Short mmCIF file of C-alpha atoms in Angstrom, two decimals:
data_model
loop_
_atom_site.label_atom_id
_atom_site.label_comp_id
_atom_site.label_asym_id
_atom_site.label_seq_id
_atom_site.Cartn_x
_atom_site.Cartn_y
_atom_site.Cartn_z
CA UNK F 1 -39.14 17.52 -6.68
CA UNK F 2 -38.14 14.60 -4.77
CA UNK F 3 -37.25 12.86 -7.52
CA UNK F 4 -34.80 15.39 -9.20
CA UNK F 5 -33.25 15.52 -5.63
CA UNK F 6 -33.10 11.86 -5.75
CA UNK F 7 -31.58 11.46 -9.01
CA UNK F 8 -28.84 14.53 -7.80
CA UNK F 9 -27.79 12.78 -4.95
CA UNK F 10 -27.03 9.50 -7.09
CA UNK F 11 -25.34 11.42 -9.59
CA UNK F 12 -23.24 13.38 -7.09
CA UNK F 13 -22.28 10.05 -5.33
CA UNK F 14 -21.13 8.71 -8.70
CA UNK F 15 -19.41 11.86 -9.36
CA UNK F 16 -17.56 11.21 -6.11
CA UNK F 17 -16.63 7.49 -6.81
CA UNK F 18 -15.23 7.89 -9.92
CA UNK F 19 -13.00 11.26 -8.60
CA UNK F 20 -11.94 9.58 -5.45
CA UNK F 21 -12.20 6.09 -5.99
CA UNK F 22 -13.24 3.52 -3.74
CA UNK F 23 -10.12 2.02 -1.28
CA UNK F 24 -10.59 -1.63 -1.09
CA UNK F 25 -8.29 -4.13 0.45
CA UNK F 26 -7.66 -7.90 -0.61
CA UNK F 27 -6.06 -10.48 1.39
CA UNK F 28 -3.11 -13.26 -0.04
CA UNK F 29 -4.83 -15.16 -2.41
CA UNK F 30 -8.44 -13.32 -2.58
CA UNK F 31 -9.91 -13.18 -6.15
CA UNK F 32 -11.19 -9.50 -7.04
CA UNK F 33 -12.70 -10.47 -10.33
CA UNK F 34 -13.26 -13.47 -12.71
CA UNK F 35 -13.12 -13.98 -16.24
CA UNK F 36 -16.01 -13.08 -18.16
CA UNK F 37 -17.55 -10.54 -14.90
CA UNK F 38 -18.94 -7.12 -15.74
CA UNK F 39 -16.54 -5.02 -16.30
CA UNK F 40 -17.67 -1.45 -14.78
CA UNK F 41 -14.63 -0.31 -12.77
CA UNK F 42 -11.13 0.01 -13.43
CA UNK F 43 -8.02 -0.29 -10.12
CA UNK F 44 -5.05 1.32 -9.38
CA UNK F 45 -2.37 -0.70 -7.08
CA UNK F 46 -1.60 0.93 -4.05
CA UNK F 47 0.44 -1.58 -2.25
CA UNK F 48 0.84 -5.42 -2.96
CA UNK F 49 0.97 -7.69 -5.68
CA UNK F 50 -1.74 -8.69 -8.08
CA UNK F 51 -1.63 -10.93 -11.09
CA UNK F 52 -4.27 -11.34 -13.70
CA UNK F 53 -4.85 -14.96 -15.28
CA UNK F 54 -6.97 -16.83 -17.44
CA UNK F 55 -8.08 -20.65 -16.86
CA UNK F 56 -7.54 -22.61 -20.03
CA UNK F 57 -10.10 -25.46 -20.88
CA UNK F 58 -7.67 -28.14 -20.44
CA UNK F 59 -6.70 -27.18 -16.87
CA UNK F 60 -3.68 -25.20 -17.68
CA UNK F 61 -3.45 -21.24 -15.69
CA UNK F 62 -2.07 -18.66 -18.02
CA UNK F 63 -1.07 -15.44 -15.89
CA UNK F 64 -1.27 -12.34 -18.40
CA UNK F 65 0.46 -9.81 -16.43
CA UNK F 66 1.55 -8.35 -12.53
CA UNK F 67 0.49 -5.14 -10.97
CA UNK F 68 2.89 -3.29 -8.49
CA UNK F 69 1.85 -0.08 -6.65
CA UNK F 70 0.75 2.70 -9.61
CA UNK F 71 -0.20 0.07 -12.04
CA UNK F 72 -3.57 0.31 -13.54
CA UNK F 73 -5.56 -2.73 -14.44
CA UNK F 74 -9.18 -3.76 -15.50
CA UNK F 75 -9.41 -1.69 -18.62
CA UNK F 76 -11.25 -4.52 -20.58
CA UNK F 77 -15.07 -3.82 -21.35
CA UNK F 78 -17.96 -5.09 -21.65
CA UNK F 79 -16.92 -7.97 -19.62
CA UNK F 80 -13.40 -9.44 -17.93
CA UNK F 81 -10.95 -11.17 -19.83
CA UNK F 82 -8.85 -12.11 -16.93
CA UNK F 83 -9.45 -12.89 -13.27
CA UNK F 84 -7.52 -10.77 -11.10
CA UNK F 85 -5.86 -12.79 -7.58
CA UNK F 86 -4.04 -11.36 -4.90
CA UNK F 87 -0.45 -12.32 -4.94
CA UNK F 88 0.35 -10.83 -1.76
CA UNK F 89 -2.07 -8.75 0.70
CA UNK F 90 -2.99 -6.04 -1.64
CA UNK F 91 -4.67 -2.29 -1.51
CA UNK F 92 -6.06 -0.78 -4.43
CA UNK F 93 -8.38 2.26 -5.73
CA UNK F 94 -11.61 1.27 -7.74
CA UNK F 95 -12.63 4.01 -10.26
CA UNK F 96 -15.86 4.62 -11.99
CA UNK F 97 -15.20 3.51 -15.84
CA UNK F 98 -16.46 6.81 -16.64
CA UNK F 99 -13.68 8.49 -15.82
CA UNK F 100 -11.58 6.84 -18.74
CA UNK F 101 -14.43 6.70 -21.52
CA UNK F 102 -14.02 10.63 -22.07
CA UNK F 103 -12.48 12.32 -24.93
CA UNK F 104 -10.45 14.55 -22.33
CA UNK F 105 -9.82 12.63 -19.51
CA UNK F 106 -9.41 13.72 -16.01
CA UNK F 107 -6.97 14.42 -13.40
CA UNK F 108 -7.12 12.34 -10.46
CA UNK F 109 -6.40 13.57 -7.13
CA UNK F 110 -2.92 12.51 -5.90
CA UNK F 111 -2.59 10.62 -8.68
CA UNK F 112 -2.19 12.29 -11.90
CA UNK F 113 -3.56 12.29 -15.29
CA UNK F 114 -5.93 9.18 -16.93
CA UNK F 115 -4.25 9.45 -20.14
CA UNK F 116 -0.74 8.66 -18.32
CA UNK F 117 -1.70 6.00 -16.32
CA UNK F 118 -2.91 4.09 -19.68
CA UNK F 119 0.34 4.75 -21.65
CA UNK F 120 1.49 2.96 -18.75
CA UNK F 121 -0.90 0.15 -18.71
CA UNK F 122 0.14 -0.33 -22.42
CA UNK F 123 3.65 0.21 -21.84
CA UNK F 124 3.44 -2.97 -19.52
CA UNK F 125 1.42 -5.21 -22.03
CA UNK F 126 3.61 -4.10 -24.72
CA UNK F 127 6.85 -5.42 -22.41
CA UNK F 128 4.98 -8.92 -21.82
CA UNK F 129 4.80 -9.05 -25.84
CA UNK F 130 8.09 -8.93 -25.81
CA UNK F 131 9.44 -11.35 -23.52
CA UNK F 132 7.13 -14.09 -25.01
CA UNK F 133 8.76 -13.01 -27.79
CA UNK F 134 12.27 -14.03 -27.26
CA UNK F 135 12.61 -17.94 -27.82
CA UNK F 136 14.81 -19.53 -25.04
CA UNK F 137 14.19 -19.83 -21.34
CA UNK F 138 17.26 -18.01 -20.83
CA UNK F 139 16.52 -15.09 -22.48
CA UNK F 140 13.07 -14.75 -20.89
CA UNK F 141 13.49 -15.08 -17.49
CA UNK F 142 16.87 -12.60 -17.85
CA UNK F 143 14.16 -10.21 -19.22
CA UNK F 144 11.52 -11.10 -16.65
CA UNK F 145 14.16 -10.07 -14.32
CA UNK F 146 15.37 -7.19 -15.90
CA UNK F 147 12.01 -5.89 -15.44
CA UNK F 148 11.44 -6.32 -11.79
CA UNK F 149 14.60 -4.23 -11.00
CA UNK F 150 12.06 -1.73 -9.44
CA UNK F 151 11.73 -4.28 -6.65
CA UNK F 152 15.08 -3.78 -5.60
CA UNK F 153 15.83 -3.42 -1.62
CA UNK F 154 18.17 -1.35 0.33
CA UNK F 155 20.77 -4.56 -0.11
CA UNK F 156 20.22 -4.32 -4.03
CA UNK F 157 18.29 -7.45 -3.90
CA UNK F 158 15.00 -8.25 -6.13
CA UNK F 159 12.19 -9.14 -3.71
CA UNK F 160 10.26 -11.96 -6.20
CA UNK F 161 6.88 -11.99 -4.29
CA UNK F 162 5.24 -14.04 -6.88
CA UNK F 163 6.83 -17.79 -6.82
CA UNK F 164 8.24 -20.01 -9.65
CA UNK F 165 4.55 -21.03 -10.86
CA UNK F 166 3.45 -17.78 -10.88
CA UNK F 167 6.70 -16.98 -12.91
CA UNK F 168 6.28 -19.90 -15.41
CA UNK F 169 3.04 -19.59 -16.23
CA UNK F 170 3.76 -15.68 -16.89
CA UNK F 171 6.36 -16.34 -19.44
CA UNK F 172 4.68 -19.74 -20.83
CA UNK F 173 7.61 -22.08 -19.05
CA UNK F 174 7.31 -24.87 -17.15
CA UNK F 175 7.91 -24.56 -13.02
CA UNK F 176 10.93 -27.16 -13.45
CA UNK F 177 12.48 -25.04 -16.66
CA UNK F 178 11.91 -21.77 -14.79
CA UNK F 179 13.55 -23.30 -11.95
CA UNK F 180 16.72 -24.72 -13.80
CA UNK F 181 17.14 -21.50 -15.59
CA UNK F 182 17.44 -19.93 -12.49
CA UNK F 183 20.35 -22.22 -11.31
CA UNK F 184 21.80 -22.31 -14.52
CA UNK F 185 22.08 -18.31 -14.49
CA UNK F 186 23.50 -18.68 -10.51
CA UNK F 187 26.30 -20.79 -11.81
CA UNK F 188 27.44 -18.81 -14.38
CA UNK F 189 27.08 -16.05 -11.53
CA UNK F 190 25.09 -13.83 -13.61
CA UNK F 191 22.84 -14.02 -10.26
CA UNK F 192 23.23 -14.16 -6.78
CA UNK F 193 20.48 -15.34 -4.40
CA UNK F 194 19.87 -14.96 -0.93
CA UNK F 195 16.60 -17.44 -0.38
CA UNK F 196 14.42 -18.49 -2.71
CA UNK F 197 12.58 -14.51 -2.94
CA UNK F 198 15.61 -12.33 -3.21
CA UNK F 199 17.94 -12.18 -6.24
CA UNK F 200 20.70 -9.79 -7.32
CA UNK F 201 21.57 -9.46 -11.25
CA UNK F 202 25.23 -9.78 -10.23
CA UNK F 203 26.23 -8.61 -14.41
CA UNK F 204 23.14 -6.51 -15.53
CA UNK F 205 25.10 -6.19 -19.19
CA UNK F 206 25.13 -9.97 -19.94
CA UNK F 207 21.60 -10.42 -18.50
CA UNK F 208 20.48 -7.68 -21.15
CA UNK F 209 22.66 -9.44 -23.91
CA UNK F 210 20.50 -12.66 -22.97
CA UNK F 211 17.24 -10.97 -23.14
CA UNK F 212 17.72 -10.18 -26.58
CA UNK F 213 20.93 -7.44 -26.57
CA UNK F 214 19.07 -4.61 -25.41
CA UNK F 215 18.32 -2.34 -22.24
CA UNK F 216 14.78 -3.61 -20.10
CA UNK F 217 12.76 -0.47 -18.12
CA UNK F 218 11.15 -1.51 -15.25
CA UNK F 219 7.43 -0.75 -15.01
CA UNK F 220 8.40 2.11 -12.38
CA UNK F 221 10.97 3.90 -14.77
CA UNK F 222 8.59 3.52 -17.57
CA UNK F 223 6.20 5.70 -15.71
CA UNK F 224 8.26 8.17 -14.48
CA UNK F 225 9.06 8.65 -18.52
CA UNK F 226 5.75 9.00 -19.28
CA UNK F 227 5.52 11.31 -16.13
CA UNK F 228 8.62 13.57 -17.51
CA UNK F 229 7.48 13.30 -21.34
CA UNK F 230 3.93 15.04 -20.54
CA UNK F 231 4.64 17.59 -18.43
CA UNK F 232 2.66 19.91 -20.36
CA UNK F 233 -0.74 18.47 -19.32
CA UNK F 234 0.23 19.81 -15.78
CA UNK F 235 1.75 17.96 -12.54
CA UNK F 236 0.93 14.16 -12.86
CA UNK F 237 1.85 13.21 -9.26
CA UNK F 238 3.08 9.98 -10.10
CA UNK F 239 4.14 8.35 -6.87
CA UNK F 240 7.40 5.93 -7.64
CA UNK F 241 6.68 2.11 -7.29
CA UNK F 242 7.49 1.96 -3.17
CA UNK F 243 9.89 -1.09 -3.75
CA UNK F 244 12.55 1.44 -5.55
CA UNK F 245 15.32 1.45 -3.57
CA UNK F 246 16.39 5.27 -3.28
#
């Protein structure tokens, strides 16, 4: 008898992780997890900035992607491909894996359904495909930017919390190319900035003629699509990225 109540307790408490989650907070520049860990939990952003990276043998950092508030992350299995670092002071929700290795799914509370929040984690590694994809520095840091427009502030700035390494080694650039790109897209006044953090895409038509002649979706707008297009699976409760400037 014991032992049945034993094993009931564990499974309730594992029942409760993965519907809830687990809050957990990082501070600026804590690592969550590195390459090659066990990969039993999966994270939703709740506030912050987090980037995911790999190490390359020779030295080199390669980041593979950043994770605003509503961005999931740390869908690899068996083990981490990434390490995942604290940009700024970040506070996420750790789910149980076995909440996404189900035929059906569940609805999370506050949060919506698990099937949305991976056409959104797609969505993003689909966009990163495509920036490597375009071939000049111009045209891939006017799409980088193009896709942080759900940063925007009150003023219509972008707040950049990640800095220029962070930036080049996201879009396989060097710091000083990434830097001189910038500049070279201020003087043409295609962008405005005030400090090194906060930029304004001053002509949004010839940044998006730069990145390759066509319209960029944030990661926020891209899930509030995906929120719209299912709306047959019930209320998602997709919270907009908090940086949106309403």
């Amino acid at each position: 008898m014991e032992h049945h109540q034993t094993n009931a307790v564990v499974n309730r408490t594992m029942s409760d992780r993965a519907a809830h989650g687990v809050r957990q907070v990082l501070s600026r520049g804590e690592t969550l997890y590195t390459e090659d860990d066990f990969s039993g939990d999966w994270f939703i952003v709740l506030s912050g900035v987090l980037r995911t990276c790999r190490y390359l043998p020779d030295g080199h950092r390669q980041v593979t992607g950043f994770f605003f508030p509503e961005d999931v992350f740390g869908l690899e299995a068996p083990t981490r491909r990434t390490s995942a670092e604290a940009v700024t002071e970040v506070v996420l929700m750790r789910y149980d894996r076995a909440f996404i290795d189900g035929d059906e799914g569940v609805t999370l509370p506050t949060i919506g359904h698990t099937r949305n929040l991976l056409l959104g984690a797609l969505d993003a590694a689909e966009g990163r495909i495509e920036l490597l994809g375009l071939r000049s520095a111009c045209e891939r840091v006017s799409g980088f930017l193009l896709r942080m427009d759900s940063l925007m502030d009150e003023d219509g700035y972008i707040f950049l919390p990640m800095g220029r390494a962070d930036i080049a080694d996201y879009l396989a650039l060097t710091v000083e190319t990434v830097s001189r790109t910038l500049s070279l897209l201020a003087r043409r006044k295609l962008l405005s900035f005030r400090g090194p953090q906060r930029v304004l895409l001053v002509s949004r038509s010839q940044l998006e003629e730069l990145a390759g002649g066509r319209p960029w979706s944030s990661p926020a707008t891209m899930m509030q699509n995906i929120a719209y297009s299912t709306k047959r699976d019930g209320p998602t409760h997709l919270r907009t990225n908090q940086y949106v400037s309403h």
